[in-house]
Short mmCIF file of C-alpha atoms and ligand atoms in Angstrom, two decimals:
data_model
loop_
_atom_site.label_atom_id
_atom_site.label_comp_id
_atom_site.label_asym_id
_atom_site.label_seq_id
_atom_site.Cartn_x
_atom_site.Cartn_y
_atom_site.Cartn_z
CA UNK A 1 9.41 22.22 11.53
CA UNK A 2 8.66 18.48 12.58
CA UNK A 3 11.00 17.57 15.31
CA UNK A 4 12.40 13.84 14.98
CA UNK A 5 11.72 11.49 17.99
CA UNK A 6 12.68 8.78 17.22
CA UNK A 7 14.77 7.26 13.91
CA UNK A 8 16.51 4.41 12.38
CA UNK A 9 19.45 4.25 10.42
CA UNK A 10 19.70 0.78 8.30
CA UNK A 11 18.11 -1.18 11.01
CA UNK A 12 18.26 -4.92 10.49
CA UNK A 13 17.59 -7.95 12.53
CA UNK A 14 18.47 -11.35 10.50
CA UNK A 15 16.97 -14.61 12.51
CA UNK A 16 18.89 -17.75 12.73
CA UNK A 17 18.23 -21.11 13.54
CA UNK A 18 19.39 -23.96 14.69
CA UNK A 19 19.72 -25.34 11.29
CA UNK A 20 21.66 -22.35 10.16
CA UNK A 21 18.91 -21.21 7.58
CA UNK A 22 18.63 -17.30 8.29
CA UNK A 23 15.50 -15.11 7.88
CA UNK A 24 16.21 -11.53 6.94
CA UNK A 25 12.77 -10.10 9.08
CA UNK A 26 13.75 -5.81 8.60
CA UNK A 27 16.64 -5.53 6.02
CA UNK A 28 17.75 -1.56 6.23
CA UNK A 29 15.13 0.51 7.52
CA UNK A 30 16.12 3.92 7.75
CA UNK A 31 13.11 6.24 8.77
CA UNK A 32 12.15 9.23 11.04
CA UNK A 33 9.12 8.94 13.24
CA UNK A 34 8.27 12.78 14.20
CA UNK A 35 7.01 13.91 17.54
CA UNK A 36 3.38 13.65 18.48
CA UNK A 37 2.27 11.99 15.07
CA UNK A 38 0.64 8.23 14.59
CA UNK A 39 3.26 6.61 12.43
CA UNK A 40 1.57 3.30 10.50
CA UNK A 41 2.96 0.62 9.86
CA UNK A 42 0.95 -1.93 7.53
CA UNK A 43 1.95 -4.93 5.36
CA UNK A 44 0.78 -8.70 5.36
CA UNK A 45 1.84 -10.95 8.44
CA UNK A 46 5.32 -12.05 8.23
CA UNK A 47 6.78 -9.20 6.58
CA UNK A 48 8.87 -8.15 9.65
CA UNK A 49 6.34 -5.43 11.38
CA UNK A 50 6.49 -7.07 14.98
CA UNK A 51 10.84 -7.77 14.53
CA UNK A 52 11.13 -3.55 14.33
CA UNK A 53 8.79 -2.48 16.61
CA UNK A 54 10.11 -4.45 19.10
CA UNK A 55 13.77 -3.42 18.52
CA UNK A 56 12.49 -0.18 19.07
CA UNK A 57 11.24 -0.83 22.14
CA UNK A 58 14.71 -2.67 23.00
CA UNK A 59 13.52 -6.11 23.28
CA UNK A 60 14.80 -7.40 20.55
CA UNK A 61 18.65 -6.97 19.83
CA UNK A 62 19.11 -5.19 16.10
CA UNK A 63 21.60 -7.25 14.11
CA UNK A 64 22.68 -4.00 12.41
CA UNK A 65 21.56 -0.04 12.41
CA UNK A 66 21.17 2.17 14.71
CA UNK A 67 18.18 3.32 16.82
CA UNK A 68 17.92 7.19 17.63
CA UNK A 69 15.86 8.20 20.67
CA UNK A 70 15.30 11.65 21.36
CA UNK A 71 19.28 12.06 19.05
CA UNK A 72 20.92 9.65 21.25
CA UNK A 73 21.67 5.98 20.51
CA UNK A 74 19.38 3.61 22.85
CA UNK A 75 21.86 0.88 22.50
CA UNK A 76 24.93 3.31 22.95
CA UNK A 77 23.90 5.47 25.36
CA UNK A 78 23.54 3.74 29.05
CA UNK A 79 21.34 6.72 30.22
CA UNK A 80 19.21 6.31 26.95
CA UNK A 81 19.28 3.00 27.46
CA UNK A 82 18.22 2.77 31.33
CA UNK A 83 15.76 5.14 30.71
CA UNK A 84 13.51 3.45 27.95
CA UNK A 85 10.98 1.42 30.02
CA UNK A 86 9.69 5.30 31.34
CA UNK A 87 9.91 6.88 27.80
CA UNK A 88 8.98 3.78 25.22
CA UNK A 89 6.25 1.56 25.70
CA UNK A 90 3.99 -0.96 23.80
CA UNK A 91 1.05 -2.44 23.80
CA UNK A 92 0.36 -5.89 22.56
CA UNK A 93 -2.05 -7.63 20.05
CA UNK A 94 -3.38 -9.84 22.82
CA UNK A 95 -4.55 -8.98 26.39
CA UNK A 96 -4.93 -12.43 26.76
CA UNK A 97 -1.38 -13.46 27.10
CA UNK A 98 0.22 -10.43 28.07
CA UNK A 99 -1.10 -10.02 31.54
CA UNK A 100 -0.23 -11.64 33.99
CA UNK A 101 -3.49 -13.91 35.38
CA UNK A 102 -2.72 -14.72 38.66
CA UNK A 103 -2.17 -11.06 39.50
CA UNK A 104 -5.20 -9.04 40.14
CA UNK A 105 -5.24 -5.78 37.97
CA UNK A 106 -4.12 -3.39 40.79
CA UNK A 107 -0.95 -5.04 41.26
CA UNK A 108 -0.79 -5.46 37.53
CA UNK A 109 -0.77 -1.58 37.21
CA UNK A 110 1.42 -0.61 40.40
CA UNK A 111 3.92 -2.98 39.61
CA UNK A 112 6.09 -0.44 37.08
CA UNK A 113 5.30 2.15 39.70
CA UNK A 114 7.02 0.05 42.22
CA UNK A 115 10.16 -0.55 40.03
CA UNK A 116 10.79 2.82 38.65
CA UNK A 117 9.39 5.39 40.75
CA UNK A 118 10.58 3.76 43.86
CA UNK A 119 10.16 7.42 46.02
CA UNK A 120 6.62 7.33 45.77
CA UNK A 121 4.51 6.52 48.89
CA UNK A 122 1.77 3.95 48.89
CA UNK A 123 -0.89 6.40 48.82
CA UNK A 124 0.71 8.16 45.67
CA UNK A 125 0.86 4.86 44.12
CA UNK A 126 -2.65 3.83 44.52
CA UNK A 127 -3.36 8.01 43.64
CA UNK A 128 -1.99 7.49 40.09
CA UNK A 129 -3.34 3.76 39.50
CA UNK A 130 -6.99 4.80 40.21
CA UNK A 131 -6.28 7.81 37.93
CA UNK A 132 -4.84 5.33 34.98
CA UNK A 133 -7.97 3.07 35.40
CA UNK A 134 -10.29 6.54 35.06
CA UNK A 135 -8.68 7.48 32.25
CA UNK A 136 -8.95 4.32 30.18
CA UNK A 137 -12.73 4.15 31.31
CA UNK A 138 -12.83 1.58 33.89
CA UNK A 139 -13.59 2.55 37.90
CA UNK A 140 -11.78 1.51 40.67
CA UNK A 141 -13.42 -1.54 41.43
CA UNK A 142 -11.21 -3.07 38.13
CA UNK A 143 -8.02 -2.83 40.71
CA UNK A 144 -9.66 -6.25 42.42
CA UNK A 145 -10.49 -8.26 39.23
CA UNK A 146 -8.51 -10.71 37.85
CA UNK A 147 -7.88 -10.71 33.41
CA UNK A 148 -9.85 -13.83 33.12
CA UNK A 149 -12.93 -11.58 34.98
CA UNK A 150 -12.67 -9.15 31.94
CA UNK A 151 -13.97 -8.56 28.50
CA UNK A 152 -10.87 -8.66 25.44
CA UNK A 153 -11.72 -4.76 25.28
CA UNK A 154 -11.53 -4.03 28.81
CA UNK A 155 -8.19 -6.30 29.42
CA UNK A 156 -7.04 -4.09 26.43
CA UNK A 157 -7.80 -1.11 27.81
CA UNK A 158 -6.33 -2.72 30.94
CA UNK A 159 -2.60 -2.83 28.91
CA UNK A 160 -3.00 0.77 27.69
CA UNK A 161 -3.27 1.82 31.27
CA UNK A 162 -0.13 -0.31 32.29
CA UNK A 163 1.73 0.71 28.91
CA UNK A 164 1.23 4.81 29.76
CA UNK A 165 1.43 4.66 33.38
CA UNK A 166 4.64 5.80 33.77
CA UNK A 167 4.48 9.04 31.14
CA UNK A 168 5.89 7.25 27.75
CA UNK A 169 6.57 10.08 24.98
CA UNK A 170 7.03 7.35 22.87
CA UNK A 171 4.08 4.31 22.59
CA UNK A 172 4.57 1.28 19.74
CA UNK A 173 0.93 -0.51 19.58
CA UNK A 174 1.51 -3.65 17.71
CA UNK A 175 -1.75 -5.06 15.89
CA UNK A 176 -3.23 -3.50 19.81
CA UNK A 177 -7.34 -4.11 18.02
CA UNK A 178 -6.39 -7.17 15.67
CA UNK A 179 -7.73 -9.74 18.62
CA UNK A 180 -11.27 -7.52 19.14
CA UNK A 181 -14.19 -7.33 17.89
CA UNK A 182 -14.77 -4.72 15.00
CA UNK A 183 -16.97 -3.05 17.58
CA UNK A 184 -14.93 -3.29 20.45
CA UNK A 185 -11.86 -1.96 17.86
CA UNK A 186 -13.32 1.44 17.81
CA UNK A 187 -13.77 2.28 20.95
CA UNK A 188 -10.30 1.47 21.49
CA UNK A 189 -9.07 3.21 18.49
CA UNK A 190 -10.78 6.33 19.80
CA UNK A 191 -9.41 5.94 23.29
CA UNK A 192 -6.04 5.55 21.95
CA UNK A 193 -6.82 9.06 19.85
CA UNK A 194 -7.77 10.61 22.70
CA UNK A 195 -4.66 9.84 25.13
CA UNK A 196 -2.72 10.65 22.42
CA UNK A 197 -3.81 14.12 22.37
CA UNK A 198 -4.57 14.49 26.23
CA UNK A 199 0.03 13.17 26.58
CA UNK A 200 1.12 14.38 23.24
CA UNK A 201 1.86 10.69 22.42
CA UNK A 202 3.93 9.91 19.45
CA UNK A 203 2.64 6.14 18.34
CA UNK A 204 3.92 3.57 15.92
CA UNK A 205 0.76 1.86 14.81
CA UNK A 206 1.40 -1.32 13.53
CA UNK A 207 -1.26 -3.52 11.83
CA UNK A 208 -1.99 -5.92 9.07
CA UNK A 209 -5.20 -4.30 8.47
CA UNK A 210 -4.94 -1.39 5.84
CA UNK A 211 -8.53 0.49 6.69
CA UNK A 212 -7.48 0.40 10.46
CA UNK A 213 -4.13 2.13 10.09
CA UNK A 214 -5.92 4.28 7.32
CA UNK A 215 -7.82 5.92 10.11
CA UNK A 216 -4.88 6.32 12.76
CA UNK A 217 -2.06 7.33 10.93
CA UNK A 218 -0.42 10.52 10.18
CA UNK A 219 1.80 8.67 7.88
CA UNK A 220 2.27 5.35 6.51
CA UNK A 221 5.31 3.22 5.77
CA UNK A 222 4.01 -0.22 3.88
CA UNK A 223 6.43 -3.05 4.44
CA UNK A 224 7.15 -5.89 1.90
CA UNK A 225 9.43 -8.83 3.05
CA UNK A 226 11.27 -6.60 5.81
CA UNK A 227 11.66 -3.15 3.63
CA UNK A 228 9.57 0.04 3.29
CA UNK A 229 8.71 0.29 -0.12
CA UNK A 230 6.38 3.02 0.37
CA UNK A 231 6.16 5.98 2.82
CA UNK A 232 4.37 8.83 2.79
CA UNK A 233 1.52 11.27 4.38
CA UNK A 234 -1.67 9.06 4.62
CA UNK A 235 -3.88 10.96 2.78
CA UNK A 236 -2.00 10.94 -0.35
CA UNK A 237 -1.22 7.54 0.05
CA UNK A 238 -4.68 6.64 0.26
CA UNK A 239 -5.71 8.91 -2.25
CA UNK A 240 -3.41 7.58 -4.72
CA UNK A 241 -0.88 4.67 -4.09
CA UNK A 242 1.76 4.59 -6.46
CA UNK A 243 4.01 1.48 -5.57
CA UNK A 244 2.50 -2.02 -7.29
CA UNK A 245 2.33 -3.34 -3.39
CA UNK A 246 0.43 -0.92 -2.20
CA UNK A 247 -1.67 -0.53 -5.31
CA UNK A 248 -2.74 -3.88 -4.56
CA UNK A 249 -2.93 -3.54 -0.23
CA UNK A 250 -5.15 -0.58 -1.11
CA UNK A 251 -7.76 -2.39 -3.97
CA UNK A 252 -7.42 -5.83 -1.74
CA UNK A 253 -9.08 -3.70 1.90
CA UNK A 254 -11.72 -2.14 -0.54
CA UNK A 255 -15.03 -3.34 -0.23
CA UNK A 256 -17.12 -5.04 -3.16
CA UNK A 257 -18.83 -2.30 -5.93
CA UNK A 258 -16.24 0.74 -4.59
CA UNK A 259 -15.10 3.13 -6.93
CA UNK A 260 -11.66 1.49 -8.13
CA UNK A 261 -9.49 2.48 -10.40
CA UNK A 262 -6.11 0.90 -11.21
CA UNK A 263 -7.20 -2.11 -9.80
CA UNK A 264 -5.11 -4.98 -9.18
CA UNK A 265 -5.62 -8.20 -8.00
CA UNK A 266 -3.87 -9.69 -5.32
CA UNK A 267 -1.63 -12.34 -6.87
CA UNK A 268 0.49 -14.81 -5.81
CA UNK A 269 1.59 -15.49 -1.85
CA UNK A 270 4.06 -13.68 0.42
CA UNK A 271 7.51 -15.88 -0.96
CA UNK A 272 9.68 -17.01 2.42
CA UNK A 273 11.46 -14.56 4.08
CA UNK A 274 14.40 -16.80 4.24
CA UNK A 275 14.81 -17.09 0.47
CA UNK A 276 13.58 -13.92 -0.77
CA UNK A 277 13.40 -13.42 -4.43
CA UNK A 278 16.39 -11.21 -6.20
CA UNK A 279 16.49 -7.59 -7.07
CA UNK A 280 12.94 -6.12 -6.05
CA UNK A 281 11.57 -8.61 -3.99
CA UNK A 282 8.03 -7.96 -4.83
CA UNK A 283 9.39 -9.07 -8.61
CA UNK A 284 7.75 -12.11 -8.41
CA UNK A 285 3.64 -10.90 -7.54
CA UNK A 286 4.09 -7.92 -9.83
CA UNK A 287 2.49 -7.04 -13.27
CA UNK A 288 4.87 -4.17 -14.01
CA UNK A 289 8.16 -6.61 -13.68
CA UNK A 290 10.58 -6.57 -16.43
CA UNK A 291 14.31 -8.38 -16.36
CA UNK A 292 15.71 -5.02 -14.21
CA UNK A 293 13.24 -6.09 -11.31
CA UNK A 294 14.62 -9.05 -11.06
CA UNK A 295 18.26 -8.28 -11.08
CA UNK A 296 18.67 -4.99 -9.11
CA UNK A 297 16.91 -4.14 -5.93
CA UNK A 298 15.50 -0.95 -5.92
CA UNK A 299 16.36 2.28 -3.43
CA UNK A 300 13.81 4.22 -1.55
CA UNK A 301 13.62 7.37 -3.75
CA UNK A 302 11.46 10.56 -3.08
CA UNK A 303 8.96 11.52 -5.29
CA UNK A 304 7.89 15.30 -6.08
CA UNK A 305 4.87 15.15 -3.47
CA UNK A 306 7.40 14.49 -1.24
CA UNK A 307 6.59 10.40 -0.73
CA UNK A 308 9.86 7.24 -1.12
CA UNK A 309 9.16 4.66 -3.50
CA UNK A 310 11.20 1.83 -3.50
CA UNK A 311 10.59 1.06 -7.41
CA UNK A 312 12.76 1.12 -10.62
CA UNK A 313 9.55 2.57 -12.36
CA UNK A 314 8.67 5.29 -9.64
CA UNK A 315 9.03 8.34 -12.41
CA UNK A 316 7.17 6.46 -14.41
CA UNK A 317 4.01 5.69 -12.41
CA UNK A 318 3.87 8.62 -10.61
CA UNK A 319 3.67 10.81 -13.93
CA UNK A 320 1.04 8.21 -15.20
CA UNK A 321 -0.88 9.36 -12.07
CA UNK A 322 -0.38 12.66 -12.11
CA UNK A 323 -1.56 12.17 -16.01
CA UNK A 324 -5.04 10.78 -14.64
CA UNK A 325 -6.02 13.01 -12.53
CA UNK A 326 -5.68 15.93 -15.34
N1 ADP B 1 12.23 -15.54 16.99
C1 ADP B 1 12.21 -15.79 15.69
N2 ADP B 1 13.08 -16.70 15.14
C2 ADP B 1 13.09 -16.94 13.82
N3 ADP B 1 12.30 -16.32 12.92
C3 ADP B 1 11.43 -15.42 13.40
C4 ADP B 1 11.34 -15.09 14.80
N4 ADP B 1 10.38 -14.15 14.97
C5 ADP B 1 9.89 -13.88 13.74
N5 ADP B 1 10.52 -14.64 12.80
C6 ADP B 1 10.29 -14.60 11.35
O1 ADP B 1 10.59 -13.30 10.91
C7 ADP B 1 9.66 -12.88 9.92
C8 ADP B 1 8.99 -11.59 10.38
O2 ADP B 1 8.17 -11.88 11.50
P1 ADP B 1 7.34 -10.78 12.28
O3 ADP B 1 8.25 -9.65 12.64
O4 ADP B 1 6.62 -11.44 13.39
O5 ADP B 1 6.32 -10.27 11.14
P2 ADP B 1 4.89 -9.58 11.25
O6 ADP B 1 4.78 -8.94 12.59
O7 ADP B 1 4.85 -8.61 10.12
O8 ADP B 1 3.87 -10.65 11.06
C9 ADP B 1 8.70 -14.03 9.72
O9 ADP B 1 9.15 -14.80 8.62
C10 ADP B 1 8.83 -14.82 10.99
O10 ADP B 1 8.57 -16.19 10.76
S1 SF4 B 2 10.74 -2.53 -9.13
FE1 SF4 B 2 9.71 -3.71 -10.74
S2 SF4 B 2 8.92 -5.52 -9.69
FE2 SF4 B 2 9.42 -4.03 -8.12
S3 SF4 B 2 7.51 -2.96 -7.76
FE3 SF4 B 2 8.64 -1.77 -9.28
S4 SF4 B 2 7.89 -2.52 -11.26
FE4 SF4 B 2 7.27 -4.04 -9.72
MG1 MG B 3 3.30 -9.14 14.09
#
């Protein structure tokens, strides 16, 4: 049995502005992340990925839903909530901006050391840093550099040591390779593989790039205008994507002359979040829409091989599928 780390129940966060126009970023995610597994989270920009990670890692207030750490509510619970910097962490799309450049990276790293495990001496302090920086790849002579003296991939590797250094279970890595290069992205991918393992890390993987969470994930949720409309085991979503959206994520990362069928072409752009279209919102790119779509917004229903489709036609395609491979 898969135990649950960390869930949502109908978590929403709906933007305002000063003009009173709203922007519904996650509408009613409900989801289980399990422990130790790479959850994925893919869709195109804008579609609310970076709004639920970061209510998960409580720095963004949910407008609705709960958040279940560990079974307890994180914005119920004082304890759970007091105790989330040392248990959840993320790491950022850009090392550029998220450290701090006047500090050198030493002080970068002690400086959640010094705020949460106040009863360690100096000596431990400096102990665990050096051990952090060995562990990420980079010696002890990093603790005297400043960001601007590193490459992107070492200032990234830089923020994984800062995001683990207090022993998170729980680590949300929000498009952390986007900003590299593809062959700096690897070597970070693997790194972040390899902590995993070494900490038992359970990670939320967020990216816009298909092919990259492809490789990380255990499982996949693919978001569309700030629902899941898809989730499932990687592999079989890879293998064969059933909802129109991801039908067309998957045939839009392939390259040119792959094997491809069921094609479809990506049509259409990603309508504004803050007048999404009625019933299914993904009504309006789809081939397969009829006047239903439009009206009635589908549920997330489960499908034999055990995946959620949020689709009016789910039945349908998946036994058309099924019908294919025979
Ligand atoms: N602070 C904010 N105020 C208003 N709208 C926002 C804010 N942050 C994000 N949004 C909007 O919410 C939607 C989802 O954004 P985001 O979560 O950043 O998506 P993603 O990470 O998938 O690119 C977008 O339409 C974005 O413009
Ligand atoms: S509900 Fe209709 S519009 Fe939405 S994905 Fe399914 S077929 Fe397409
Ligand atoms: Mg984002």
């Amino acid at each position: 049995m898969n135990n649950v780390l960390l869930q949502t129940k109908n978590l929403s966060k709906i933007y305002t502005d000063d003009r009173k126009s709203i922007v519904k970023a996650v509408n009613d995610i409900t989801l289980q992340i399990y422990q130790g597994e790479t959850f994925g989270l893919v869709g195109e920009s804008g579609c609310g990925k970076s709004t639920f990670g970061q209510m998960l890692v409580n720095l963004l207030e949910p407008t609705k839903g709960e958040i279940l750490f560990e079974g307890e509510d994180i914005f119920k619970s004082r304890r759970a909530r007091k105790e989330i910097p040392q248990k959840i962490q993320m790491i950022f799309q850009d090392p550029y901006s998220s450290l701090n450049p006047k500090r050198k990276i030493g002080w970068l790293l002690e400086e959640s050391l010094d705020i949460h495990r106040k009863n360690l001496s100096k000596e431990q302090r400096i102990k665990i840093v050096d051990e952090m920086l060995e562990l990420v790849g980079l010696d002890e002579s990093y603790k005297d550099r400043y960001p601007s003296q590193l490459s992107g991939g070492q200032r990234q590797r830089v923020s994984i040591a800062i995001a683990l250094i207090l022993k998170p279970k729980f680590v949300v890595c929000d498009e952390a390779v986007s900003a590299l290069d593809v062959s700096v992205q690897a070597q970070i991918l693997n790194l972040l593989h390899d902590l995993q393992e070494k900490f038992n890390l359970t990670y939320l993987f967020i990216s816009h790039n298909l092919n990259v969470v492809s490789y990380m994930s255990d499982r996949i949720g693919i978001m569309y205008l700030g629902s899941i409309v898809e989730l499932g085991d990687a592999v079989t979503l890879s293998k064969n994507p059933i909802h129109p959206y991801t039908k067309m994520l998957f045939s839009s990362s392939m390259n040119v002359g792959e094997a491809d069928s069921g094609k479809i072409q990506i049509t259409g752009e990603l309508p504004s979040p803050s007048n999404p279209p009625s019933g299914c919102t993904f009504h309006t790119r789809c081939a397969y829409c009829t006047e239903l779509c439009s009206s009635a917004r589908p549920e997330l229903q489960e499908l034999p091989d055990g995946r959620q489709i949020a689709c009016h036609y789910a039945q349908k395609f998946y036994q058309e599928s099924m019908e294919k491979k025979q």
